[in-house]
mmCIF file of C-alpha atoms and ligand atoms in Angstrom:
data_model
loop_
_atom_site.group_PDB
_atom_site.id
_atom_site.type_symbol
_atom_site.label_atom_id
_atom_site.label_comp_id
_atom_site.label_asym_id
_atom_site.label_seq_id
_atom_site.Cartn_x
_atom_site.Cartn_y
_atom_site.Cartn_z
ATOM 1 C CA MET A 1 13.444 -0.519 -22.752
ATOM 2 C CA LYS A 2 10.131 0.218 -20.992
ATOM 3 C CA ARG A 3 9.020 3.845 -21.074
ATOM 4 C CA ILE A 4 8.326 4.998 -17.494
ATOM 5 C CA GLY A 5 5.375 7.335 -16.869
ATOM 6 C CA ILE A 6 6.032 9.576 -13.839
ATOM 7 C CA MET A 7 2.988 11.225 -12.306
ATOM 8 C CA ALA A 8 2.368 13.689 -9.471
ATOM 9 C CA ALA A 9 -0.627 15.723 -8.383
ATOM 10 C CA LEU A 10 1.057 19.095 -7.872
ATOM 11 C CA HIS A 11 3.938 20.967 -9.465
ATOM 12 C CA GLY A 12 6.077 21.065 -6.316
ATOM 13 C CA GLU A 13 6.099 17.263 -6.319
ATOM 14 C CA VAL A 14 7.894 16.917 -9.688
ATOM 15 C CA ALA A 15 9.520 20.319 -10.218
ATOM 16 C CA GLY A 16 13.016 18.915 -9.616
ATOM 17 C CA LEU A 17 12.572 16.101 -12.138
ATOM 18 C CA LEU A 18 11.135 18.403 -14.804
ATOM 19 C CA ALA A 19 14.126 20.687 -14.348
ATOM 20 C CA ALA A 20 16.461 17.699 -14.725
ATOM 21 C CA MET A 21 14.779 16.680 -17.996
ATOM 22 C CA GLY A 22 15.571 20.172 -19.232
ATOM 23 C CA ALA A 23 14.847 21.935 -22.486
ATOM 24 C CA GLY A 24 15.365 18.758 -24.549
ATOM 25 C CA ALA A 25 11.947 17.389 -23.490
ATOM 26 C CA GLU A 26 9.200 17.049 -26.105
ATOM 27 C CA VAL A 27 5.935 18.534 -24.800
ATOM 28 C CA ARG A 28 2.478 17.315 -25.881
ATOM 29 C CA ARG A 29 -0.719 18.803 -24.491
ATOM 30 C CA ILE A 30 -3.606 16.334 -24.112
ATOM 31 C CA GLY A 31 -6.785 16.876 -22.093
ATOM 32 C CA GLY A 32 -5.420 20.071 -20.574
ATOM 33 C CA ARG A 33 -2.199 18.431 -19.321
ATOM 34 C CA ASP A 34 1.369 18.804 -20.562
ATOM 35 C CA TYR A 35 3.270 15.537 -21.033
ATOM 36 C CA TYR A 36 7.078 15.951 -21.063
ATOM 37 C CA SER A 37 8.860 13.102 -22.873
ATOM 38 C CA GLY A 38 12.570 12.482 -23.037
ATOM 39 C CA GLN A 39 15.569 10.673 -21.600
ATOM 40 C CA LEU A 40 16.182 11.138 -17.910
ATOM 41 C CA LEU A 41 19.251 9.534 -16.318
ATOM 42 C CA GLY A 42 19.348 6.805 -18.948
ATOM 43 C CA SER A 43 15.624 5.939 -18.816
ATOM 44 C CA GLU A 44 12.955 6.859 -21.367
ATOM 45 C CA CYS A 45 10.355 8.853 -19.369
ATOM 46 C CA VAL A 46 7.149 10.844 -19.657
ATOM 47 C CA ILE A 47 6.507 13.248 -16.773
ATOM 48 C CA VAL A 48 3.067 14.766 -16.173
ATOM 49 C CA LEU A 49 1.125 16.686 -13.576
ATOM 50 C CA ALA A 50 -1.980 14.557 -13.125
ATOM 51 C CA ARG A 51 -3.653 17.149 -10.863
ATOM 52 C CA VAL A 52 -5.588 16.326 -7.709
ATOM 53 C CA GLY A 53 -8.065 13.509 -7.146
ATOM 54 C CA LYS A 54 -8.994 10.077 -8.455
ATOM 55 C CA VAL A 55 -10.669 11.144 -11.714
ATOM 56 C CA ALA A 56 -7.720 13.347 -12.718
ATOM 57 C CA ALA A 57 -5.248 10.583 -11.869
ATOM 58 C CA ALA A 58 -7.207 7.873 -13.710
ATOM 59 C CA ALA A 59 -7.600 9.976 -16.871
ATOM 60 C CA THR A 60 -3.888 10.791 -16.870
ATOM 61 C CA ALA A 61 -2.905 7.164 -16.324
ATOM 62 C CA VAL A 62 -4.989 6.070 -19.328
ATOM 63 C CA THR A 63 -3.343 8.733 -21.507
ATOM 64 C CA LEU A 64 0.139 7.635 -20.415
ATOM 65 C CA ILE A 65 -0.666 4.037 -21.273
ATOM 66 C CA ARG A 66 -2.540 4.589 -24.557
ATOM 67 C CA GLU A 67 -0.912 7.690 -26.076
ATOM 68 C CA PHE A 68 2.625 7.281 -24.741
ATOM 69 C CA ASN A 69 2.848 3.523 -24.533
ATOM 70 C CA ALA A 70 4.115 3.725 -20.947
ATOM 71 C CA GLY A 71 5.151 0.257 -19.789
ATOM 72 C CA GLN A 72 5.318 1.239 -16.131
ATOM 73 C CA LEU A 73 3.757 4.049 -14.042
ATOM 74 C CA VAL A 74 5.234 5.612 -10.906
ATOM 75 C CA PHE A 75 3.221 8.063 -8.814
ATOM 76 C CA THR A 76 5.166 10.341 -6.478
ATOM 77 C CA GLY A 77 3.891 12.916 -4.004
ATOM 78 C CA LEU A 78 2.778 13.652 -0.467
ATOM 79 C CA ALA A 79 0.431 11.886 1.948
ATOM 80 C CA GLY A 80 -1.081 12.316 5.382
ATOM 81 C CA ALA A 81 -0.034 9.847 8.105
ATOM 82 C CA VAL A 82 -2.727 7.433 9.302
ATOM 83 C CA ALA A 83 -0.662 4.856 11.225
ATOM 84 C CA ASP A 84 0.755 5.978 14.555
ATOM 85 C CA GLN A 85 4.368 5.040 13.823
ATOM 86 C CA LEU A 86 4.697 7.410 10.836
ATOM 87 C CA ARG A 87 6.463 10.763 11.224
ATOM 88 C CA VAL A 88 6.425 13.820 8.984
ATOM 89 C CA GLY A 89 9.319 13.298 6.569
ATOM 90 C CA ASP A 90 9.030 9.491 6.456
ATOM 91 C CA VAL A 91 8.495 7.806 3.082
ATOM 92 C CA VAL A 92 5.885 5.156 2.254
ATOM 93 C CA VAL A 93 6.231 2.776 -0.693
ATOM 94 C CA ALA A 94 2.881 1.106 -1.427
ATOM 95 C CA GLU A 95 2.504 -2.638 -1.321
ATOM 96 C CA SER A 96 -1.237 -2.306 -1.925
ATOM 97 C CA LEU A 97 -3.778 0.480 -2.464
ATOM 98 C CA LEU A 98 -7.475 0.834 -1.646
ATOM 99 C CA GLN A 99 -10.120 3.502 -2.400
ATOM 100 C CA HIS A 100 -11.381 4.428 1.077
ATOM 101 C CA ASP A 101 -14.376 6.351 -0.304
ATOM 102 C CA MET A 102 -15.700 3.513 -2.506
ATOM 103 C CA ASP A 103 -18.961 2.290 -0.978
ATOM 104 C CA ALA A 104 -21.541 0.605 -3.209
ATOM 105 C CA SER A 105 -22.996 -1.349 -0.284
ATOM 106 C CA PRO A 106 -25.317 -3.134 0.066
ATOM 107 C CA LEU A 107 -24.931 -4.044 -3.623
ATOM 108 C CA PHE A 108 -21.235 -4.820 -3.148
ATOM 109 C CA PRO A 109 -19.079 -5.104 -0.022
ATOM 110 C CA ARG A 110 -17.735 -1.786 1.232
ATOM 111 C CA TYR A 111 -14.477 -0.762 -0.563
ATOM 112 C CA GLU A 112 -14.970 -3.339 -3.330
ATOM 113 C CA ILE A 113 -14.767 -1.913 -6.863
ATOM 114 C CA PRO A 114 -18.021 -3.033 -8.472
ATOM 115 C CA LEU A 115 -17.566 -5.681 -11.182
ATOM 116 C CA LEU A 116 -13.840 -6.022 -10.519
ATOM 117 C CA ALA A 117 -14.424 -8.133 -7.405
ATOM 118 C CA CYS A 118 -11.482 -6.608 -5.576
ATOM 119 C CA SER A 119 -10.859 -3.778 -3.169
ATOM 120 C CA LYS A 120 -7.062 -3.791 -2.842
ATOM 121 C CA PHE A 121 -4.677 -3.519 -5.779
ATOM 122 C CA ALA A 122 -1.133 -4.848 -5.419
ATOM 123 C CA ALA A 123 1.704 -2.631 -6.600
ATOM 124 C CA ASP A 124 4.370 -4.257 -8.781
ATOM 125 C CA ALA A 125 6.710 -6.091 -6.391
ATOM 126 C CA GLY A 126 9.919 -5.581 -8.397
ATOM 127 C CA ALA A 127 9.393 -1.862 -9.012
ATOM 128 C CA SER A 128 8.322 -1.310 -5.399
ATOM 129 C CA ASP A 129 11.327 -3.202 -3.972
ATOM 130 C CA LEU A 130 13.662 -1.098 -6.078
ATOM 131 C CA LEU A 131 11.867 2.121 -5.122
ATOM 132 C CA ALA A 132 12.087 1.227 -1.425
ATOM 133 C CA ARG A 133 15.826 0.465 -1.732
ATOM 134 C CA CYS A 134 16.387 3.778 -3.553
ATOM 135 C CA ALA A 135 14.345 5.691 -0.960
ATOM 136 C CA THR A 136 16.263 4.085 1.927
ATOM 137 C CA ALA A 137 19.631 4.832 0.332
ATOM 138 C CA TYR A 138 18.609 8.409 -0.446
ATOM 139 C CA LEU A 139 17.368 9.077 3.099
ATOM 140 C CA GLN A 140 20.477 7.532 4.667
ATOM 141 C CA GLU A 141 23.092 9.023 2.377
ATOM 142 C CA ASP A 142 21.888 12.344 0.971
ATOM 143 C CA PHE A 143 18.638 13.639 2.375
ATOM 144 C CA MET A 144 19.799 15.516 5.496
ATOM 145 C CA ALA A 145 22.492 17.298 3.475
ATOM 146 C CA HIS A 146 20.100 18.101 0.611
ATOM 147 C CA ALA A 147 17.427 19.454 2.933
ATOM 148 C CA GLY A 148 19.983 21.441 4.958
ATOM 149 C CA PRO A 149 19.998 22.227 8.695
ATOM 150 C CA ASP A 150 17.336 24.976 8.543
ATOM 151 C CA LEU A 151 14.681 22.757 6.961
ATOM 152 C CA CYS A 152 15.601 19.813 9.193
ATOM 153 C CA ARG A 153 15.119 22.009 12.259
ATOM 154 C CA ARG A 154 11.903 23.624 10.968
ATOM 155 C CA PHE A 155 10.260 20.270 10.136
ATOM 156 C CA GLY A 156 11.872 18.295 12.969
ATOM 157 C CA PHE A 157 13.537 15.777 10.627
ATOM 158 C CA GLU A 158 15.906 13.418 12.415
ATOM 159 C CA GLN A 159 16.484 10.304 10.345
ATOM 160 C CA PRO A 160 13.369 9.751 8.210
ATOM 161 C CA ALA A 161 12.431 6.092 7.643
ATOM 162 C CA VAL A 162 10.911 4.099 4.769
ATOM 163 C CA HIS A 163 7.726 2.102 5.424
ATOM 164 C CA ARG A 164 5.933 -0.403 3.191
ATOM 165 C CA GLY A 165 2.277 -1.357 3.282
ATOM 166 C CA MET A 166 -1.200 -0.176 2.340
ATOM 167 C CA ILE A 167 -1.934 3.341 1.072
ATOM 168 C CA VAL A 168 -5.560 4.488 0.937
ATOM 169 C CA SER A 169 -6.908 7.081 -1.504
ATOM 170 C CA GLY A 170 -10.113 9.111 -1.743
ATOM 171 C CA ASP A 171 -11.498 12.382 -3.035
ATOM 172 C CA ARG A 172 -11.157 14.119 0.303
ATOM 173 C CA PHE A 173 -8.284 15.968 1.958
ATOM 174 C CA ILE A 174 -8.332 14.598 5.521
ATOM 175 C CA ASN A 175 -7.970 17.609 7.761
ATOM 176 C CA ASP A 176 -9.511 16.681 11.097
ATOM 177 C CA ALA A 177 -8.698 14.422 14.013
ATOM 178 C CA SER A 178 -12.031 12.580 13.758
ATOM 179 C CA GLY A 179 -11.568 11.938 10.013
ATOM 180 C CA VAL A 180 -8.194 10.323 10.530
ATOM 181 C CA ALA A 181 -9.476 8.419 13.591
ATOM 182 C CA SER A 182 -12.276 6.860 11.477
ATOM 183 C CA LEU A 183 -9.802 5.802 8.811
ATOM 184 C CA ARG A 184 -7.620 4.230 11.486
ATOM 185 C CA ALA A 185 -10.576 2.374 12.998
ATOM 186 C CA GLU A 186 -12.080 1.206 9.691
ATOM 187 C CA LEU A 187 -8.843 0.395 7.887
ATOM 188 C CA PRO A 188 -6.330 -0.600 10.589
ATOM 189 C CA ASP A 189 -3.708 -1.632 7.987
ATOM 190 C CA ALA A 190 -3.645 1.795 6.304
ATOM 191 C CA LEU A 191 -0.289 3.557 6.629
ATOM 192 C CA CYS A 192 -1.199 6.854 4.970
ATOM 193 C CA VAL A 193 -3.871 8.666 2.983
ATOM 194 C CA GLU A 194 -3.722 10.570 -0.298
ATOM 195 C CA MET A 195 -6.036 11.322 -3.207
ATOM 196 C CA GLU A 196 -4.774 9.520 -6.337
ATOM 197 C CA GLY A 197 -2.727 6.347 -5.886
ATOM 198 C CA ALA A 198 -5.523 3.762 -5.766
ATOM 199 C CA ALA A 199 -7.131 5.241 -8.894
ATOM 200 C CA VAL A 200 -3.875 4.779 -10.821
ATOM 201 C CA ALA A 201 -3.698 1.286 -9.321
ATOM 202 C CA GLN A 202 -7.149 0.420 -10.666
ATOM 203 C CA ILE A 203 -6.290 1.615 -14.183
ATOM 204 C CA CYS A 204 -2.980 -0.262 -14.139
ATOM 205 C CA HIS A 205 -4.791 -3.401 -12.972
ATOM 206 C CA GLU A 206 -7.295 -3.069 -15.823
ATOM 207 C CA TYR A 207 -4.582 -2.437 -18.455
ATOM 208 C CA GLU A 208 -2.141 -4.922 -16.897
ATOM 209 C CA VAL A 209 0.594 -2.307 -16.558
ATOM 210 C CA PRO A 210 2.994 -2.517 -13.587
ATOM 211 C CA PHE A 211 3.016 0.458 -11.247
ATOM 212 C CA ALA A 212 4.478 1.761 -7.996
ATOM 213 C CA VAL A 213 3.528 4.579 -5.623
ATOM 214 C CA VAL A 214 5.920 6.481 -3.354
ATOM 215 C CA ARG A 215 4.655 9.076 -0.888
ATOM 216 C CA THR A 216 6.367 11.374 1.605
ATOM 217 C CA ILE A 217 4.463 12.134 4.801
ATOM 218 C CA SER A 218 3.689 15.855 4.872
ATOM 219 C CA ASP A 219 1.114 15.978 7.697
ATOM 220 C CA ARG A 220 -0.806 13.899 10.237
ATOM 221 C CA ALA A 221 -4.205 14.304 8.500
ATOM 222 C CA ASP A 222 -5.396 16.129 11.655
ATOM 223 C CA ASP A 223 -6.657 19.663 12.313
ATOM 224 C CA SER A 224 -3.376 21.271 11.210
ATOM 225 C CA ALA A 225 -2.987 19.093 8.081
ATOM 226 C CA SER A 226 -3.678 21.806 5.507
ATOM 227 C CA LEU A 227 -1.084 24.184 7.013
ATOM 228 C CA ASP A 228 1.519 21.434 7.402
ATOM 229 C CA PHE A 229 0.845 20.165 3.874
ATOM 230 C CA SER A 230 1.261 23.601 2.263
ATOM 231 C CA ALA A 231 4.525 24.330 4.074
ATOM 232 C CA PHE A 232 5.893 20.911 3.166
ATOM 233 C CA LEU A 233 4.830 21.242 -0.473
ATOM 234 C CA ASP A 234 6.498 24.648 -0.842
ATOM 235 C CA GLN A 235 9.702 23.834 0.973
ATOM 236 C CA VAL A 236 10.599 20.145 0.800
ATOM 237 C CA ALA A 237 8.413 18.019 -1.500
ATOM 238 C CA SER A 238 10.564 18.491 -4.551
ATOM 239 C CA VAL A 239 13.765 17.603 -2.655
ATOM 240 C CA TYR A 240 12.331 14.176 -1.841
ATOM 241 C CA SER A 241 10.756 13.278 -5.180
ATOM 242 C CA ALA A 242 13.801 14.275 -7.196
ATOM 243 C CA GLY A 243 16.238 12.591 -4.794
ATOM 244 C CA ILE A 244 14.403 9.259 -4.699
ATOM 245 C CA LEU A 245 13.347 9.100 -8.347
ATOM 246 C CA ARG A 246 16.782 10.059 -9.669
ATOM 247 C CA ARG A 247 18.205 6.986 -7.971
ATOM 248 C CA TYR A 248 15.276 4.889 -9.182
ATOM 249 C CA LEU A 249 15.708 5.947 -12.818
ATOM 250 C CA GLU A 250 19.456 5.353 -12.718
ATOM 251 C CA ALA A 251 18.920 1.882 -11.256
ATOM 252 C CA SER A 252 16.117 1.093 -13.757
ATOM 253 C CA ALA A 253 18.384 2.063 -16.671
ATOM 254 C CA VAL A 254 21.046 -0.343 -15.425
ATOM 255 C CA ILE A 255 18.552 -3.208 -15.071
ATOM 256 C CA ALA A 256 16.882 -2.644 -18.512
HETATM 257 N N1 ADE B 301 -2.092 14.331 0.849
HETATM 258 C C1 ADE B 301 -1.247 14.861 1.758
HETATM 259 N N2 ADE B 301 -1.865 14.997 2.936
HETATM 260 C C2 ADE B 301 -3.130 14.538 2.779
HETATM 261 C C3 ADE B 301 -4.249 14.447 3.617
HETATM 262 N N3 ADE B 301 -4.202 14.862 4.882
HETATM 263 N N4 ADE B 301 -5.407 13.949 3.093
HETATM 264 C C4 ADE B 301 -5.467 13.542 1.812
HETATM 265 N N5 ADE B 301 -4.443 13.632 0.967
HETATM 266 C C5 ADE B 301 -3.272 14.118 1.440
#
């Protein structure tokens, strides 16, 4: 059975899963991060807080692959909406990921990772299909009840949807209308923006390890993004990650 490495940038994004792993988890501290290993819903897992940004995510991904022999990585967390059709509370499962702040031009084309000759990394199709099915089922069957009427009213959730497509990552929290407008203009296929996924994608490409990324939309990457993000992180992020990944781990255990 493949060991699944589960990563998130912030505690609120994996708190529910860590709680589910419980006191039986083995904890190893490497490079200032705690890696929690154990069985979770029938799957062998390692859960870790990667922290924020591409360097932190890449370093953590390498540790999961080399020290823990992870055969698959899944990154879960929040993202800012870039595409118009996305609403706060929707979920995005990556088909591909790109580093929007990579620019070694004129030596290499904009966005291309020097010496890798590619700018977009494809997520594993099988893992991503399963994640999207689990996210859809969770949103349709359980989410509104789990979140409860108060949170649904506060955040304006009606029936959140799952989207699939390109996620872009960079070392910048996008918190202004002009920042998100430039992303939209320069990368018209981008669905949402975050700060880690494409770095994990690059490492997984280099080590030939399958990976998937699932993000919940917490804000519109506009002038109120930081306030919206913080409220979402405190109040709802963990509900989503735990709800979707629980189903994913159960389904992965059945397939293995
Ligand atoms: N993660 C969640 N919201 C984000 C934003 N607006 N910019 C970058 N990363 C994010």
